[in-house]
Short mmCIF file of C-alpha atoms and ligand atoms in Angstrom, two decimals:
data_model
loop_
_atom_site.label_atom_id
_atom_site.label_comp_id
_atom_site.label_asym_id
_atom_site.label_seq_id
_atom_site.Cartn_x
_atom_site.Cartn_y
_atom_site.Cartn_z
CA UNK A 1 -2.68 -8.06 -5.29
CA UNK A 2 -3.03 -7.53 -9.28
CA UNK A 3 -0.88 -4.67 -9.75
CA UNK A 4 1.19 -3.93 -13.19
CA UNK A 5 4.82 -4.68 -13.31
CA UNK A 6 7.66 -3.01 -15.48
CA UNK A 7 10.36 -5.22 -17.20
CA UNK A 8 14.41 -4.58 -16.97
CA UNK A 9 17.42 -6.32 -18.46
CA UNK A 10 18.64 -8.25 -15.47
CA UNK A 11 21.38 -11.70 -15.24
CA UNK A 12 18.98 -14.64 -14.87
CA UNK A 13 17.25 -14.68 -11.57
CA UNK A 14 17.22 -17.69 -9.39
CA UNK A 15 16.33 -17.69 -5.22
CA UNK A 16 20.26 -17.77 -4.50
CA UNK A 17 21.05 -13.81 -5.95
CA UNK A 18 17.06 -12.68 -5.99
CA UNK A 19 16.30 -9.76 -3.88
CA UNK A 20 12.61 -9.80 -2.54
CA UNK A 21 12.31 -6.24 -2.23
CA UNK A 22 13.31 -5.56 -6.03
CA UNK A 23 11.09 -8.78 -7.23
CA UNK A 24 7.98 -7.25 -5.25
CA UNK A 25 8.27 -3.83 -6.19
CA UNK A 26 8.04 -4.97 -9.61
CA UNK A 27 5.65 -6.97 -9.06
CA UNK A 28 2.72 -5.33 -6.29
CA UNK A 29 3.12 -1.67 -7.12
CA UNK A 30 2.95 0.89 -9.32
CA UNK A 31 4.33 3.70 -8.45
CA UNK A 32 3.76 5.96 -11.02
CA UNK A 33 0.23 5.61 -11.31
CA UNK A 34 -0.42 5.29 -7.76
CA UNK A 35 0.63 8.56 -7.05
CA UNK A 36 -0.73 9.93 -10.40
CA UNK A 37 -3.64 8.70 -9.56
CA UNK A 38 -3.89 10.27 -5.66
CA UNK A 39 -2.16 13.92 -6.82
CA UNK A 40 -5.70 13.95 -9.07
CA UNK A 41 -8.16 12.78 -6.60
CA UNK A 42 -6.89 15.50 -4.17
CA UNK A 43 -6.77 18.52 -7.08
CA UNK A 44 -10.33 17.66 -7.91
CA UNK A 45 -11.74 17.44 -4.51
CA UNK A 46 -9.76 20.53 -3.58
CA UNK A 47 -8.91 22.83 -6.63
CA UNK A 48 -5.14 22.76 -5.59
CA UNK A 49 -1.82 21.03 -4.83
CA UNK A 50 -0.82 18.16 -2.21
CA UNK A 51 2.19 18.72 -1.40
CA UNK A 52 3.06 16.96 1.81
CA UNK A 53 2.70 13.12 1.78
CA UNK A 54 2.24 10.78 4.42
CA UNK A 55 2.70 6.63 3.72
CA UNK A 56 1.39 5.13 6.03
CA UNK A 57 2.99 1.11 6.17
CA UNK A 58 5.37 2.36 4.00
CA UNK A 59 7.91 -0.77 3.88
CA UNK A 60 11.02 0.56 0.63
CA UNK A 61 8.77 4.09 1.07
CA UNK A 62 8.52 3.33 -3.53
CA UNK A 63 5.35 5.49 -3.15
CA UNK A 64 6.69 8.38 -1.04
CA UNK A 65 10.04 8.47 -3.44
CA UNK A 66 8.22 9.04 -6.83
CA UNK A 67 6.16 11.78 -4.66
CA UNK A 68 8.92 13.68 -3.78
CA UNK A 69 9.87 12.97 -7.79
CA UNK A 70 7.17 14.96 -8.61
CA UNK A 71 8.27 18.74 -7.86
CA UNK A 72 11.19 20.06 -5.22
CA UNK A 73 8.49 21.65 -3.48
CA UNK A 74 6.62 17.86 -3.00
CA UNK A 75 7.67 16.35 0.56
CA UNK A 76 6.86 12.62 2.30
CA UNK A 77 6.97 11.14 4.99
CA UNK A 78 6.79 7.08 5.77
CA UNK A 79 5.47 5.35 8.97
CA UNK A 80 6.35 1.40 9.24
CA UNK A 81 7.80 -1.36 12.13
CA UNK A 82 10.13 -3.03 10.13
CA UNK A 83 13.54 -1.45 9.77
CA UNK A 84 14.77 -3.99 7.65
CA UNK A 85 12.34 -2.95 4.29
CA UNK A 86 13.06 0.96 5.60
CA UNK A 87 16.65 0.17 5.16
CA UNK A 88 16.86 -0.97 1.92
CA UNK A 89 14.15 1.18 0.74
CA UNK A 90 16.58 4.23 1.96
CA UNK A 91 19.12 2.92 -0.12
CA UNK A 92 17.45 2.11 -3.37
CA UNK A 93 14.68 3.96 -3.59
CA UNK A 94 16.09 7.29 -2.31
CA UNK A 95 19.54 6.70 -2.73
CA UNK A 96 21.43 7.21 0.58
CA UNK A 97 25.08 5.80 0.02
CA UNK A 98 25.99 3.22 2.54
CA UNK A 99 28.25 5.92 4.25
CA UNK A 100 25.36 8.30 4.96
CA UNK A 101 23.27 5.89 6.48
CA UNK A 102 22.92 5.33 10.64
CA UNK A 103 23.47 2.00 12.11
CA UNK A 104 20.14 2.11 14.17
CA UNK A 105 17.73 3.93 12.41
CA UNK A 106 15.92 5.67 15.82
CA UNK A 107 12.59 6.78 15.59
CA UNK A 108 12.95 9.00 13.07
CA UNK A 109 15.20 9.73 10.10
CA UNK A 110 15.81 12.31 7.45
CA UNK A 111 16.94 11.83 4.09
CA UNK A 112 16.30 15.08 1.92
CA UNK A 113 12.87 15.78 1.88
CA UNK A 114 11.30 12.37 3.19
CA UNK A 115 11.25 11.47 6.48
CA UNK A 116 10.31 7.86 7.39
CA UNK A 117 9.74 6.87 11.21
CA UNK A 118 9.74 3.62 12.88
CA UNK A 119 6.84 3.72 14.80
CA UNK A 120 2.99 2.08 14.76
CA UNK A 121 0.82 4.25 12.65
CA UNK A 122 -1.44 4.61 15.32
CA UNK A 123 1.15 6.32 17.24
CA UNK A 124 0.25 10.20 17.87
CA UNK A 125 2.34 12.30 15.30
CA UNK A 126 1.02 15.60 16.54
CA UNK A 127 4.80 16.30 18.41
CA UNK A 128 6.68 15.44 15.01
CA UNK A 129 8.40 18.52 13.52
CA UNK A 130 6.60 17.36 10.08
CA UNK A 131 4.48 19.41 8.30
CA UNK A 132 0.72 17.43 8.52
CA UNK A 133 -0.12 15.55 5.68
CA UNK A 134 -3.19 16.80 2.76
CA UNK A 135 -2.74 13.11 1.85
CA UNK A 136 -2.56 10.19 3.85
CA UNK A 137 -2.49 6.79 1.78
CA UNK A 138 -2.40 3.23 3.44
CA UNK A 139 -1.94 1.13 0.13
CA UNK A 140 -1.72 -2.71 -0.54
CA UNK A 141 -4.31 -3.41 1.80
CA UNK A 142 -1.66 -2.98 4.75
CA UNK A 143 -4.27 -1.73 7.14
CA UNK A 144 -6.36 -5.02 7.49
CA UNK A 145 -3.44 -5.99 10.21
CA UNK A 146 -5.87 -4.45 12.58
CA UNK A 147 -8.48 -6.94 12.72
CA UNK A 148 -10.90 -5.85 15.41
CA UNK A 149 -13.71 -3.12 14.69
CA UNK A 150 -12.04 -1.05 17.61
CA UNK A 151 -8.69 -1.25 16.31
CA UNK A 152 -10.15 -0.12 12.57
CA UNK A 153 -11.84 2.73 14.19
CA UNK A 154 -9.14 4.06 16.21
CA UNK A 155 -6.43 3.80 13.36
CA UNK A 156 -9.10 5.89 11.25
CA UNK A 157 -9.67 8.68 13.77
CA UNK A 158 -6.31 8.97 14.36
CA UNK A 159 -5.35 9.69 10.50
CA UNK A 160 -8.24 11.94 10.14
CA UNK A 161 -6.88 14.29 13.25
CA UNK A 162 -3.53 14.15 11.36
CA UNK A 163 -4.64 15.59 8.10
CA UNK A 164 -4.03 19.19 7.18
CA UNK A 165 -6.69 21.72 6.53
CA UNK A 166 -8.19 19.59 3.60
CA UNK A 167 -6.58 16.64 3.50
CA UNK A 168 -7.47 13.18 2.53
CA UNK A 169 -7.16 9.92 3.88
CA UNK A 170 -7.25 7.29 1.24
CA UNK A 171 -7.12 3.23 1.26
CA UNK A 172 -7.16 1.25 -1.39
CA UNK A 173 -8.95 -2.55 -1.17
CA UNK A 174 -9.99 -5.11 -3.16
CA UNK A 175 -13.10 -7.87 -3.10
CA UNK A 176 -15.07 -9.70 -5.67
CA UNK A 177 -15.83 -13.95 -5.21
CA UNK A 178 -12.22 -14.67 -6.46
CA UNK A 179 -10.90 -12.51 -2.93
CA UNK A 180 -12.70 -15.22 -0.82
CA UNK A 181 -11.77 -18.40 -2.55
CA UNK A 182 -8.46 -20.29 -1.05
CA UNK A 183 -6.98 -19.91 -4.28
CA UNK A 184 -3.38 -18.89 -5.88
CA UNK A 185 -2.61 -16.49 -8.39
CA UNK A 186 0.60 -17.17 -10.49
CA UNK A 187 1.84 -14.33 -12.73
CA UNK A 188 4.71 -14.37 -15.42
CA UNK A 189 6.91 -11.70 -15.20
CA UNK A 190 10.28 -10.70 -16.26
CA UNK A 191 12.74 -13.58 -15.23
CA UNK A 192 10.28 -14.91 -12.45
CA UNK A 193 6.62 -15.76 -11.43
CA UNK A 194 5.09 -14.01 -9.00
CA UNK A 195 2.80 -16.18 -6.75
CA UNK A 196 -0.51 -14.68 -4.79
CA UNK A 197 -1.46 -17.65 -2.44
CA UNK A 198 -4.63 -16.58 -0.63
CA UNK A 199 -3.79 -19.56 1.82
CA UNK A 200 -6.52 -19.37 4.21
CA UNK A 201 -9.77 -17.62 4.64
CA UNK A 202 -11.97 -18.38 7.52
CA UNK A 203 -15.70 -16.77 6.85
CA UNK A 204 -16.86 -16.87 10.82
CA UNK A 205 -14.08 -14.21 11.50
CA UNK A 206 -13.18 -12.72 8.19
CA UNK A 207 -9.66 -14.20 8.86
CA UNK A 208 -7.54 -13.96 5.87
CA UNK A 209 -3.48 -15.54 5.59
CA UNK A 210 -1.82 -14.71 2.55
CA UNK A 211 1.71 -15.41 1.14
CA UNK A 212 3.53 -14.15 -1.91
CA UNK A 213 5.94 -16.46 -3.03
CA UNK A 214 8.32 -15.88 -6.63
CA UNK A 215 9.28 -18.50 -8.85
CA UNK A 216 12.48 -18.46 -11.31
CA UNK A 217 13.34 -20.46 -14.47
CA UNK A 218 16.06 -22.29 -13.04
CA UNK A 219 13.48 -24.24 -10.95
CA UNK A 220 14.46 -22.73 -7.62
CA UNK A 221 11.39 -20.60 -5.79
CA UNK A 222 11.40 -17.86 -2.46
CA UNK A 223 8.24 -19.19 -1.05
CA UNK A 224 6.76 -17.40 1.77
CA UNK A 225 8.85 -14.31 0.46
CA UNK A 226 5.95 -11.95 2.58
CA UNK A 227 3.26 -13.40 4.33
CA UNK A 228 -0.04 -11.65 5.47
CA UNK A 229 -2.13 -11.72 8.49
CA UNK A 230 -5.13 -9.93 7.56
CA UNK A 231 -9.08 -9.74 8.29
CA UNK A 232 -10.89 -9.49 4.51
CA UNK A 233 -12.78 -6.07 5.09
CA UNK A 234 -15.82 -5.49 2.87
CA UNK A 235 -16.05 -2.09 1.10
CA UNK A 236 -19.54 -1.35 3.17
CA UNK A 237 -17.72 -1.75 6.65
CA UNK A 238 -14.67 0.10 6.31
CA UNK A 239 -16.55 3.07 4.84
CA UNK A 240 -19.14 2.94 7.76
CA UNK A 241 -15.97 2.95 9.73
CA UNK A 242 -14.48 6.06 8.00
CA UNK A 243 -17.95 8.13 8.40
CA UNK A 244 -17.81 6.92 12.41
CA UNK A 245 -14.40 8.11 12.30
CA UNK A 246 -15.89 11.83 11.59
CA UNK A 247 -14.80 12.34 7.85
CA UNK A 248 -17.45 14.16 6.50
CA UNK A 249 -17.68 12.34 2.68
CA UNK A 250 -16.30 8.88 1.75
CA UNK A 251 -16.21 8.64 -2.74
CA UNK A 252 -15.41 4.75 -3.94
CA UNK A 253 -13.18 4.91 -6.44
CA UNK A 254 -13.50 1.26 -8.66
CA UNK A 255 -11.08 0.28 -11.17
CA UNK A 256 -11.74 -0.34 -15.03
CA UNK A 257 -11.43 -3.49 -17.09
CA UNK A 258 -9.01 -4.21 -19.99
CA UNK A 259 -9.92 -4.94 -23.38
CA UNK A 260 -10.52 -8.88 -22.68
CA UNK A 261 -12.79 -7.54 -19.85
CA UNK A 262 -10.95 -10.33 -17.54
CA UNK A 263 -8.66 -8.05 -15.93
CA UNK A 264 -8.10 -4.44 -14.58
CA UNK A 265 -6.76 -1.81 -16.61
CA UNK A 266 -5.31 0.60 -14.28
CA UNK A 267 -7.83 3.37 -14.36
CA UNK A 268 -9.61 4.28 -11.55
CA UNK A 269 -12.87 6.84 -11.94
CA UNK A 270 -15.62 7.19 -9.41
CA UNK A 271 -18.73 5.22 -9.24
CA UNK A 272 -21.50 4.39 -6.49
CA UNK A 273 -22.33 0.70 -7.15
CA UNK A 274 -18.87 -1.13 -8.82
CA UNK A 275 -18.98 -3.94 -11.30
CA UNK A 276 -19.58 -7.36 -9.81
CA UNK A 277 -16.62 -9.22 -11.27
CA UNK A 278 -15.18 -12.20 -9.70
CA UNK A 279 -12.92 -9.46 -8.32
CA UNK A 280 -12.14 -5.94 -8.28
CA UNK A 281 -10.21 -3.16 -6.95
CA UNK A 282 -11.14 -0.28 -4.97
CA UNK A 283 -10.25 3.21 -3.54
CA UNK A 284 -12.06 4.93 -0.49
CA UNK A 285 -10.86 8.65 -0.68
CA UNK A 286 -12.03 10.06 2.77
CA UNK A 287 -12.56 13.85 3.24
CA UNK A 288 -11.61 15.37 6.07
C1 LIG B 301 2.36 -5.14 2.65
S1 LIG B 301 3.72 -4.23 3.37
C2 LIG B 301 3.40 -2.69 2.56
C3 LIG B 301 4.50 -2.25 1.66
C4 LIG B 301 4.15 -1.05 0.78
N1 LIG B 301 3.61 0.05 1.54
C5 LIG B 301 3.18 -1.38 -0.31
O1 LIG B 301 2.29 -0.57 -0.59
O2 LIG B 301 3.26 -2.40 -0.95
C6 LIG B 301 3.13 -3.98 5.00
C7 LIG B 301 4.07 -3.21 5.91
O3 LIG B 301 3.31 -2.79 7.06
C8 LIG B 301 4.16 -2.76 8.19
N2 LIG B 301 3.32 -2.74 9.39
C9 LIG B 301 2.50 -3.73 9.85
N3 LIG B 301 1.82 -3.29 10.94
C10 LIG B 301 2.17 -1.99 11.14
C11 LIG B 301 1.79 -0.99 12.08
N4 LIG B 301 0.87 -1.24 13.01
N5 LIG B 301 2.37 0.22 12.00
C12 LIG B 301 3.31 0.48 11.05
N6 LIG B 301 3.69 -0.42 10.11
C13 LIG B 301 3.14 -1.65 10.17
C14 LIG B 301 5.05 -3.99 7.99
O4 LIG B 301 6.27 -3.86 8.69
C15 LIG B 301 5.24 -4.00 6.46
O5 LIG B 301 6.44 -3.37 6.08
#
């Protein structure tokens, strides 16, 4: 999970006042470009605005708050299980004071113009009062919970029927020899390490376990901070998958390297055949 990271003036960081959701933020995404990034794809493919925004495993919901960022006419919308990262995204990443916030989150909640709902992605959004989405994103490689062909193909018919007129369905993934290897990938950021343990990888099944674990100066660590259950999808499967689905054009999307040519730079443009580095990053960007 190479993302970039920003850095902040912070009291020193150890595992006893360390909040995971803050440390991984920083760490996994990027925000900013990430949605950068997706407003572009869908103006070029459509010669207008997205406006409505649909996260799908959207945990803290960091990508649907800097969409809503973008204009007062931009809206979102978050799908995820967990109520515990939904919380706390609710309160730092759009603000809710403690006082405005429920004590059981429901199925569905409001907060300005996002609306985040605790419920399967699969399930059928057709009855929400939401407007449909011109772009759906599943980012971080969340989808590869669903392990089975069959469980692929449903989740990807079920976001194409949810698009609007024109919308996009877009997954990011990444691959390369490196993605394969049981390997660990330690990083130094500001005040802490942050750990990618690809802890188990089982070629038969395509079985992948993954953990992210961060390290701090004072010697303590949060191992196991988030673990991952995943299948390791190739690029060729899932977009067979996305055309079986019934979108009518899949474009790849590969990132760029850096000056040392060892690492990404952040830049995605679109390309047929990739680079075949030890490992790489991709987009699909699915028409409807
Ligand atoms: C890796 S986190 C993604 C966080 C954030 N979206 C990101 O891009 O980094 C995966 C999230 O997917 C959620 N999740 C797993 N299976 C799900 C499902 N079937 N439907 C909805 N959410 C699911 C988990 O609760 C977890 O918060």
């Amino acid at each position: 999970m190479p993302r970039s990271s920003h850095r902040s003036k912070r009291p020193r960081l150890s595992a006893a006042n360390a909040d995971k959701y803050v440390l991984y933020q920083e760490a996994v995404q990027s925000a900013d470009l990430d949605t950068a990034f997706l407003a572009r794809v869908y103006r070029q493919a459509r010669g207008r605005e997205a406006w409505h925004f649909r996260e799908d495993f959207c945990g803290t919901g960091l990508l649907s708050s800097h969409w809503i960022a973008r204009s007062p006419r931009h809206t979102a919308e978050g799908f995820d299980l967990d109520p515990e990262p939904v919380r706390w995204g609710l309160e730092h990443n759009f603000r809710l004071d403690p006082g405005q916030m429920p004590k059981r989150i429901g199925n569905r909640f409001t907060a300005g113009r996002y609306t985040v709902h605790l419920q399967d992605v699969r399930a059928d959004s057709s009855k929400a009062r939401s407007p449909k989405p011109d772009l759906r994103v599943a980012q971080n490689f969340s989808y590869w919970v669903f392990k089975r062909r069959n469980e692929m193909l449903e989740y990807f018919q079920v976001a194409r029927a949810s698009l609007a007129a024109g919308g996009l369905f877009v997954i990011d993934l990444y691959g390369g020899p490196e993605a394969q290897e049981e390997r660990t990938e330690r990083r130094r950021l500001s005040g802490f390490n942050y750990v990618w343990d690809q802890h188990r990888y089982w070629p038969g099944t395509g079985d992948y376990q993954a953990h992210i674990h961060f390290e701090f100066r004072d010697g303590t660590k949060l191992s196991r901070a988030f673990s991952y259950d995943w299948r390791l999808w190739h690029l060729g499967e899932l977009e067979d998958l996305l055309y079986d689905a019934g979108f009518a054009r899949v474009d790849r999307y590969f990132e760029g390297s850096d000056a040392s040519g060892r690492g990404g730079n952040g830049i995605f443009r679109a390309g047929t055949r990739g680079d075949n580095c030890a490992s790489w990053l991709a987009y699909l960007v699915a028409l409807r």
